[in-house]
Structures are given as C-alpha cells and as structure tokens.
Tab-separated table of C-alpha atoms in Angstrom:
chain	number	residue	atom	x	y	z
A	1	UNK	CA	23.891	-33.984	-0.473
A	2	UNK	CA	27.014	-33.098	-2.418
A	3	UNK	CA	27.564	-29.357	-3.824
A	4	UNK	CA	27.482	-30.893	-7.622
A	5	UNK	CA	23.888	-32.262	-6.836
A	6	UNK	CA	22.780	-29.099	-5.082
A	7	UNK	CA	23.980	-27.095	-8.197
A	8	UNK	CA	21.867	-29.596	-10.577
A	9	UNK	CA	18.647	-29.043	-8.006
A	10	UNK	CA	19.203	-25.477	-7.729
A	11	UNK	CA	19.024	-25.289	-11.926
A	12	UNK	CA	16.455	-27.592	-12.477
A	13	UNK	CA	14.089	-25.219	-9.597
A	14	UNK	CA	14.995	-21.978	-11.277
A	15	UNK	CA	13.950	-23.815	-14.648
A	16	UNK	CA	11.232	-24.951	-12.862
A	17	UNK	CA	11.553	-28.727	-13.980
A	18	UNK	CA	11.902	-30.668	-11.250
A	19	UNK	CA	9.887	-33.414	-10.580
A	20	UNK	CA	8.042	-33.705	-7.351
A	21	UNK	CA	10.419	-35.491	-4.866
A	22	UNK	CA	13.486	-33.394	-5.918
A	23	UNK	CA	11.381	-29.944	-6.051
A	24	UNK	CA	10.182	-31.315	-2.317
A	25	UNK	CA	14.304	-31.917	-1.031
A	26	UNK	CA	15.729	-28.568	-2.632
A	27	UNK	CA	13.034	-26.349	-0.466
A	28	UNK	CA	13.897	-28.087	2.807
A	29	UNK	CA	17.576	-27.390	1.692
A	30	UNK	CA	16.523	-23.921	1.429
A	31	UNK	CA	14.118	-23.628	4.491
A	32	UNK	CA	16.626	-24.921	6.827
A	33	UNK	CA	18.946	-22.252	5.297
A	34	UNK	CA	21.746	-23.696	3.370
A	35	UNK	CA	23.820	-21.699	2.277
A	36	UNK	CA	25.484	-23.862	-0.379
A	37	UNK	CA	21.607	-24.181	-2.074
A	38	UNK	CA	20.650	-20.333	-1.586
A	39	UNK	CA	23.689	-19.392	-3.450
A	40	UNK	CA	23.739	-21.794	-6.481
A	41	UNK	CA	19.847	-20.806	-6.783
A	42	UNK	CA	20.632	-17.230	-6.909
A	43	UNK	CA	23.128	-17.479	-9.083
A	44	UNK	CA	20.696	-19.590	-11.610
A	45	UNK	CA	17.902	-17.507	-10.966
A	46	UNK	CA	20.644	-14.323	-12.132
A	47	UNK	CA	21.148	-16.203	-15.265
A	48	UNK	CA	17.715	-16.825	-16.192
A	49	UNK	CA	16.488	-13.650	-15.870
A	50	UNK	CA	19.580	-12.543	-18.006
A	51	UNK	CA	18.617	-14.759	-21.066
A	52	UNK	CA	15.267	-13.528	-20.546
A	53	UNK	CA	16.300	-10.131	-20.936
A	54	UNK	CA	19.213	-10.815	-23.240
A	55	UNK	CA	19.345	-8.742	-27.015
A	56	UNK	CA	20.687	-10.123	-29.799
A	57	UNK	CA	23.614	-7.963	-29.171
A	58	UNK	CA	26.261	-10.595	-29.862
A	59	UNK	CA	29.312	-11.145	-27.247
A	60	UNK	CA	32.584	-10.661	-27.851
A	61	UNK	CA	34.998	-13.414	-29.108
A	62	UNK	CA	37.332	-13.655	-26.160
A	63	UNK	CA	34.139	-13.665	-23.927
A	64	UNK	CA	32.322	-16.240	-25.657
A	65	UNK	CA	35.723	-18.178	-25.830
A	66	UNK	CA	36.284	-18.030	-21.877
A	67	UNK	CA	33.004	-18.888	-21.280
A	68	UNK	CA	32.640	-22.186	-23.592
A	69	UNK	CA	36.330	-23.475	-22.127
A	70	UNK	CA	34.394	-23.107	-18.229
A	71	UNK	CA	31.705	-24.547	-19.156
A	72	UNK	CA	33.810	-27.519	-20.831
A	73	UNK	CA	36.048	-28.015	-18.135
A	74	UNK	CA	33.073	-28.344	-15.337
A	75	UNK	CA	31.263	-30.764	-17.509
A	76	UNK	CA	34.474	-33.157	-17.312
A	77	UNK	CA	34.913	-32.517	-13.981
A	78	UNK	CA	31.098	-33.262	-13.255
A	79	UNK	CA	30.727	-36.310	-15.888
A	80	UNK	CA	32.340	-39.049	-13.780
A	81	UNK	CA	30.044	-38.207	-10.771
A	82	UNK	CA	26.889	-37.645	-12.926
A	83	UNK	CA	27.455	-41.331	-14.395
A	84	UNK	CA	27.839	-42.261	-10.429
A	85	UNK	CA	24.494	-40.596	-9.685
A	86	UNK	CA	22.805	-41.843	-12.529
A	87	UNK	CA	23.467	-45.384	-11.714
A	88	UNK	CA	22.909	-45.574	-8.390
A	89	UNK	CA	19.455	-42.722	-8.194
A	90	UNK	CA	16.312	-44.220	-10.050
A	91	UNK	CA	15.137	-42.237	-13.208
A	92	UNK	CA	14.134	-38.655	-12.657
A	93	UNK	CA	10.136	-38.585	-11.847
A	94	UNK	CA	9.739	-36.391	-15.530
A	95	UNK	CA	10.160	-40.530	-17.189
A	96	UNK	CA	7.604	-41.848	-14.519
A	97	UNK	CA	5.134	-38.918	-15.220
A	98	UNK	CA	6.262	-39.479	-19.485
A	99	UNK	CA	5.622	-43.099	-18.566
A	100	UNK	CA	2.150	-42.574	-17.213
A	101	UNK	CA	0.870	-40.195	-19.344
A	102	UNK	CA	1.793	-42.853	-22.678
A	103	UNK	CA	0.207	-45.741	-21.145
A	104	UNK	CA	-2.946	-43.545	-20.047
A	105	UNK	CA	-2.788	-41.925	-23.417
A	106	UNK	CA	-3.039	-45.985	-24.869
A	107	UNK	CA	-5.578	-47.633	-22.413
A	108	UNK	CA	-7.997	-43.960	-23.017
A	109	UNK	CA	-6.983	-45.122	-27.158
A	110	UNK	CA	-7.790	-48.740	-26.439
A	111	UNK	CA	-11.089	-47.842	-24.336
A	112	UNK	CA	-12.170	-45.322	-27.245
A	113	UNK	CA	-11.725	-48.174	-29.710
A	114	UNK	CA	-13.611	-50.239	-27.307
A	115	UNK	CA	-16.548	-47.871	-27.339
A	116	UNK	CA	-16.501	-47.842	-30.869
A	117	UNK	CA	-16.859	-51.587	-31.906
A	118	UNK	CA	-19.159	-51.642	-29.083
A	119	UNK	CA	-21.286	-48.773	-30.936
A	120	UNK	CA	-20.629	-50.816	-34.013
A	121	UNK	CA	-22.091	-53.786	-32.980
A	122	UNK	CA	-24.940	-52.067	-31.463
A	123	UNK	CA	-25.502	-50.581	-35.045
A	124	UNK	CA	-25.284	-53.141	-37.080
A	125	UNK	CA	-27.371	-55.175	-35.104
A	126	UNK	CA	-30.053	-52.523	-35.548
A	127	UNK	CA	-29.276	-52.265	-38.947
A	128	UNK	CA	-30.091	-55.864	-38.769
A	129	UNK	CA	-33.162	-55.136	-37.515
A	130	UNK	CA	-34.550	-52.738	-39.591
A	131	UNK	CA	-33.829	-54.535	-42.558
A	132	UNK	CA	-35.312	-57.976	-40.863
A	133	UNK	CA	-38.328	-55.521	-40.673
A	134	UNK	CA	-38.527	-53.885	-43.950
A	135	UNK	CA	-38.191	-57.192	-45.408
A	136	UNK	CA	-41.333	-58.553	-43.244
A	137	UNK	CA	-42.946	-54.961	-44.043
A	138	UNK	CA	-42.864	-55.792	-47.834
A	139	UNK	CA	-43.955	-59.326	-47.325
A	140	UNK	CA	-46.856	-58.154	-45.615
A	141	UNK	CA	-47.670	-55.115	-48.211
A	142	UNK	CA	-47.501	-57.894	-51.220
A	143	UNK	CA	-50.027	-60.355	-49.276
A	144	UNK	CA	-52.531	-57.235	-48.753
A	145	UNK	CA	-51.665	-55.835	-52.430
A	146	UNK	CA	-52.551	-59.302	-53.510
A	147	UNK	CA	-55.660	-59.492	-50.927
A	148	UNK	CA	-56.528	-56.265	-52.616
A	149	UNK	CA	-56.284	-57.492	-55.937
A	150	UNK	CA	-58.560	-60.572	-55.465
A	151	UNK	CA	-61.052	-58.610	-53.656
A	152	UNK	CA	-61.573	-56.083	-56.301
A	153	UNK	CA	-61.881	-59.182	-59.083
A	154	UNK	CA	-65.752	-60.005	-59.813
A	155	UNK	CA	-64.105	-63.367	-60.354
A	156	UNK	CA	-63.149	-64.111	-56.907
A	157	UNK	CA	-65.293	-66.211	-54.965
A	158	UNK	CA	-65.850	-66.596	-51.287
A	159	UNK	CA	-65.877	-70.468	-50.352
A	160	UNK	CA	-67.879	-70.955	-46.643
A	161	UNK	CA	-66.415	-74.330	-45.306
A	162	UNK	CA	-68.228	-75.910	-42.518
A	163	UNK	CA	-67.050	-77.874	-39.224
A	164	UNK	CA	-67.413	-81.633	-39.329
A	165	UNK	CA	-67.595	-83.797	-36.633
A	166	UNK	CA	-63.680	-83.137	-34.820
A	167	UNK	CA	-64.873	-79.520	-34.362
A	168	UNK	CA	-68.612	-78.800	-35.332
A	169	UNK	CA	-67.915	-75.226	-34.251
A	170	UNK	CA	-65.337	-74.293	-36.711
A	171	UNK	CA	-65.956	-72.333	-39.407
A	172	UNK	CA	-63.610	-70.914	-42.362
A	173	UNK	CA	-63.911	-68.726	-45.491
A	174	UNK	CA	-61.659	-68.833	-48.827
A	175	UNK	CA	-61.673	-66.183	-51.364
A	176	UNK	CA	-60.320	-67.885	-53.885
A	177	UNK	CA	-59.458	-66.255	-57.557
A	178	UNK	CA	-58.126	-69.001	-60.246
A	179	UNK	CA	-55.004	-67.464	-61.411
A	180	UNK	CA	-54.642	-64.680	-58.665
A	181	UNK	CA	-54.624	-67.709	-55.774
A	182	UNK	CA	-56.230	-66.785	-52.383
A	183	UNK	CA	-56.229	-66.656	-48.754
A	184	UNK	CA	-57.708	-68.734	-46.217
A	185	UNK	CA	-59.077	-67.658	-42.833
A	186	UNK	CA	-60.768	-70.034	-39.709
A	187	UNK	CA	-61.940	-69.777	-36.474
A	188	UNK	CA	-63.128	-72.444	-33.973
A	189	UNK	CA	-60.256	-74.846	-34.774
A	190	UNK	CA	-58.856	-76.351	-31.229
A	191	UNK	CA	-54.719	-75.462	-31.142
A	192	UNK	CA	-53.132	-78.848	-32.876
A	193	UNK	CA	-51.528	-81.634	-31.007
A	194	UNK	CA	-47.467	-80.932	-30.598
A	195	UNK	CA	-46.207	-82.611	-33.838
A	196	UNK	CA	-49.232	-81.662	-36.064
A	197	UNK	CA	-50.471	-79.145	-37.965
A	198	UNK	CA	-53.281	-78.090	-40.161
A	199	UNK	CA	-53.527	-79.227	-44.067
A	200	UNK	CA	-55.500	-77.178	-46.335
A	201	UNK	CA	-56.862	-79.687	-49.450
A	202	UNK	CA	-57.543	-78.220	-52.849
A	203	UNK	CA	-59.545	-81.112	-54.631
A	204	UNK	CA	-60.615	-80.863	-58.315
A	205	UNK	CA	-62.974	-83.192	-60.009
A	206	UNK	CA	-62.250	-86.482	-59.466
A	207	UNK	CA	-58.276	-85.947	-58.717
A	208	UNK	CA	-56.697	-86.403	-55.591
A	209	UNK	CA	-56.436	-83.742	-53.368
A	210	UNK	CA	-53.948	-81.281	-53.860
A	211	UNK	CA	-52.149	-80.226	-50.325
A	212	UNK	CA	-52.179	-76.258	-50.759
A	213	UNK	CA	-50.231	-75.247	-47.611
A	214	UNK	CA	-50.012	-75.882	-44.090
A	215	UNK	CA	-51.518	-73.637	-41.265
A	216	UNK	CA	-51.595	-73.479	-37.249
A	217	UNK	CA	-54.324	-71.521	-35.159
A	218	UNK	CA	-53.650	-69.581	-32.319
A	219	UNK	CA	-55.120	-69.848	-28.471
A	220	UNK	CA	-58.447	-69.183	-29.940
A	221	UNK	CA	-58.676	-71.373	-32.889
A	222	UNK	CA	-57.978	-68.671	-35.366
A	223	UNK	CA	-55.813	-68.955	-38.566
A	224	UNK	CA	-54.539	-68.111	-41.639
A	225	UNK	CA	-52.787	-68.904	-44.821
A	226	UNK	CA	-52.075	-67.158	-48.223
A	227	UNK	CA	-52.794	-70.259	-51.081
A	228	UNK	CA	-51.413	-69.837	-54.217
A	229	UNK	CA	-53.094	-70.705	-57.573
A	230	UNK	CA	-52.785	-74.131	-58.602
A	231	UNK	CA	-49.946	-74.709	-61.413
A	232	UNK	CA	-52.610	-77.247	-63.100
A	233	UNK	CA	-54.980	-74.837	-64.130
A	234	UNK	CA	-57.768	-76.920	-63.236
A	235	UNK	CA	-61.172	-75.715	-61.847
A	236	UNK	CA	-61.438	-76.451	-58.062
A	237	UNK	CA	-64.706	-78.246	-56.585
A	238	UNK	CA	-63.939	-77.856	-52.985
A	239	UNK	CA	-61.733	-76.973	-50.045
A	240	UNK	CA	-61.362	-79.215	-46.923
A	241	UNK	CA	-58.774	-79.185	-44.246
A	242	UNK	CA	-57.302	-82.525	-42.451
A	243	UNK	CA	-54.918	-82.310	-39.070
A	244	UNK	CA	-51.755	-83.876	-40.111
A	245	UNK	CA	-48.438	-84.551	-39.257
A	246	UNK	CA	-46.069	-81.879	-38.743
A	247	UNK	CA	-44.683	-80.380	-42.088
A	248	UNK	CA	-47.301	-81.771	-44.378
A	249	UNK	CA	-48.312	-84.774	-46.399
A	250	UNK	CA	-48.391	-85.685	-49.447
A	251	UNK	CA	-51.460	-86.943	-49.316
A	252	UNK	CA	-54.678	-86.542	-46.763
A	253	UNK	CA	-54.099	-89.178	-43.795
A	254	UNK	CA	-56.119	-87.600	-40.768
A	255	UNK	CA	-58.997	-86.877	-39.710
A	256	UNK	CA	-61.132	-84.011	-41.656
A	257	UNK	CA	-61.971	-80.858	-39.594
A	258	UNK	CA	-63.591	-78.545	-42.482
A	259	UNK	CA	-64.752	-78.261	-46.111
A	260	UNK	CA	-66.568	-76.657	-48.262
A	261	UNK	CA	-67.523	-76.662	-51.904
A	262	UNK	CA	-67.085	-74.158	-54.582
C-alpha cells in the first residue's frame, strides 16, 4: 500500500467514514505497527480536533495564503494517481451501502403499496358485501311491510288450496288482497324434477289462467312466493298450481298439484 493511499485511509478513519473493508485494512496497518499509517493518523486526528476546537478568530493572510498553495500543489501531485486508483479499485463500499439502502427503501415502497391495494381490494369487496346485503335487507323489509299491510286489511282473504292426486299431502295457503297482491306459502310439495319448476295459476271467471309467478320448494316440500295484484283488475275465483317447465309457461301444460277456490 502506497503512502498516498495510507494518507487517504488514515483521513477517512479519523473522519470516521470508511466503509467496512478499508476501516478493516487501515487497523491491521496500524496493529502490525506501521509507522507510515500511525503518523498520517495522528497528524489527521491533530487536525480534527483543531477544527473542533477552532474560534472564529480568522487567520492571517499570508497564513491562509501558504496554506491554500500546499494544499493545491498536493492535490496535483495526488490527482494523476487518484484517477489510477479509481479506475483500477471498485467503488468505495459508502455507494454499495447508498445502493442498498435505495433499492430496500423501493422494494419496502413497492411492498407498502402492495399491502395497500391488497387492503383495498379486501375493502371494497366488503363494501361489496354490505351493500349486496343492505340491498337484500330492504327487499326483505318491503315483502314483510307489504305482508304487514295485507294482514292488517279486513279485505284480505286466506285461500286454503288442497293436494290433488300428484301429491294428496300437500297443502298451501294464499292471503290474497285485490290491489295489495299477496303471498303464497306450501308444504308437502315433492322437490321438482331438474328442469321444472312450480307455476302458481291465478284463474278468473271463465278466462284462462293467468301464470302469477314461479316457485321451487326446498328438501321438505316447503315454498314460497310474493304474487302481485293482477294488472286486470278482475276478481279471482281460484288458485291452482301446475309443475312446469323451467322458467314458466305461458299457459298451464302439466300436471296440477294444488288449488283452491276463493
């Protein structure tokens, strides 16, 4: 190791800014005694502690003067080898650690911005949710308003419609209110056939049935369906309900499991 590298060591340790490796080579230079590295460090360590303790007494001119031309003339003398050095040594560790600490400082910014869309998503899907949920909430609050409604009416009647011969055992009940609509509930109905489904009939006079809505049981044979009033006007004679194709007819094709008359 040449005397102007020792000198550049022996500054950077007094500064204390050397990097790792080069803090690591200067104190075996110094614990296997060389002189050449004691001295320069003394000599730095003398000048730190002298701008530490230095006033703001000004120096004089011709000082000053001397001192700027040394300084002026080493740095000349030093430049050509210092361009040597810094060609052929890699960059200083301080880069490395500069280098490390940016791209840390960007993957903690791109995880954090990560965790956030993450969160995001997360919260809009419950958002989602809760609004999929109010919205079912209100549904359900108009149909028992409405329930409410009919129940209170002395108009409303309750329809009984008996099981015919498909399913003696079923039974159903309609309140039904003319301009308020009504609700259907049955029991005893066997689950329908994959691609069918239940037909409620509204049937007035002598017209042809009316289909007013489309209904599926569960395990147990229970359903239910909310009917609305019929835009004709007309007085209804009876119920019945048919097991038709899936989605509804326009007109009764299967076989009858209930009715009932009003």
């Amino acid at each position: 190791m040449n005397r102007d590298e020792i000198i550049e060591l022996a500054a950077g340790y007094a500064l204390g800014a050397l990097a790792v490796e080069d803090r690591a080579r200067f104190e075996a230079l110094l614990a296997g005694g060389d002189a050449e590295a004691r001295a320069a460090l003394h000599d730095f360590e003398f000048t730190v502690a002298g701008l530490a303790a230095e006033t703001a007494e000004v120096a004089p001119p011709a000082v000053r003067a001397a001192l700027m031309a040394r300084i002026d003339a080493e740095n000349r003398a030093r430049a050509p080898l210092t361009q040597v050095l810094s060609s052929a040594r890699p960059a200083p560790a301080r880069r490395s650690l500069w280098t490390v600490v940016t791209v840390g400082a960007m993957a903690a910014g791109i995880a954090a911005i990560g965790v956030g869309l993450a969160a995001s998503t997360v919260y809009d899907r419950r958002i989602s949710h809760l609004a999929q949920e109010q919205a079912l909430l209100k549904q359900e609050l108009g149909r028992q308003e409405t329930l409410v409604t009919i129940l209170k009416d002395p108009a409303t009647l309750v329809v009984a419609l008996s099981g015919l011969s498909p399913a003696p055992e079923a039974k159903a009940r309609v309140l039904w209110h003319a301009t308020a609509g009504g609700v259907l509930v049955a029991q005893g109905l066997p689950p329908a056939p994959e691609g069918k489904t239940y037909v409620l009939w509204a049937i007035a006079g002598k017209g042809a049935p009316v289909p007013a809505g489309v209904f599926a049981v569960d395990a147990k044979g229970v359903g239910s369906l909310r009917v609305a009033p019929l835009q004709s006007g007309e007085v209804l004679d009876a119920f019945a309900v048919t097991l038709e194709p899936a989605g509804g007819v326009p007109a009764p094709t299967g076989s009858m499991y209930l009715v009932g008359k009003l």
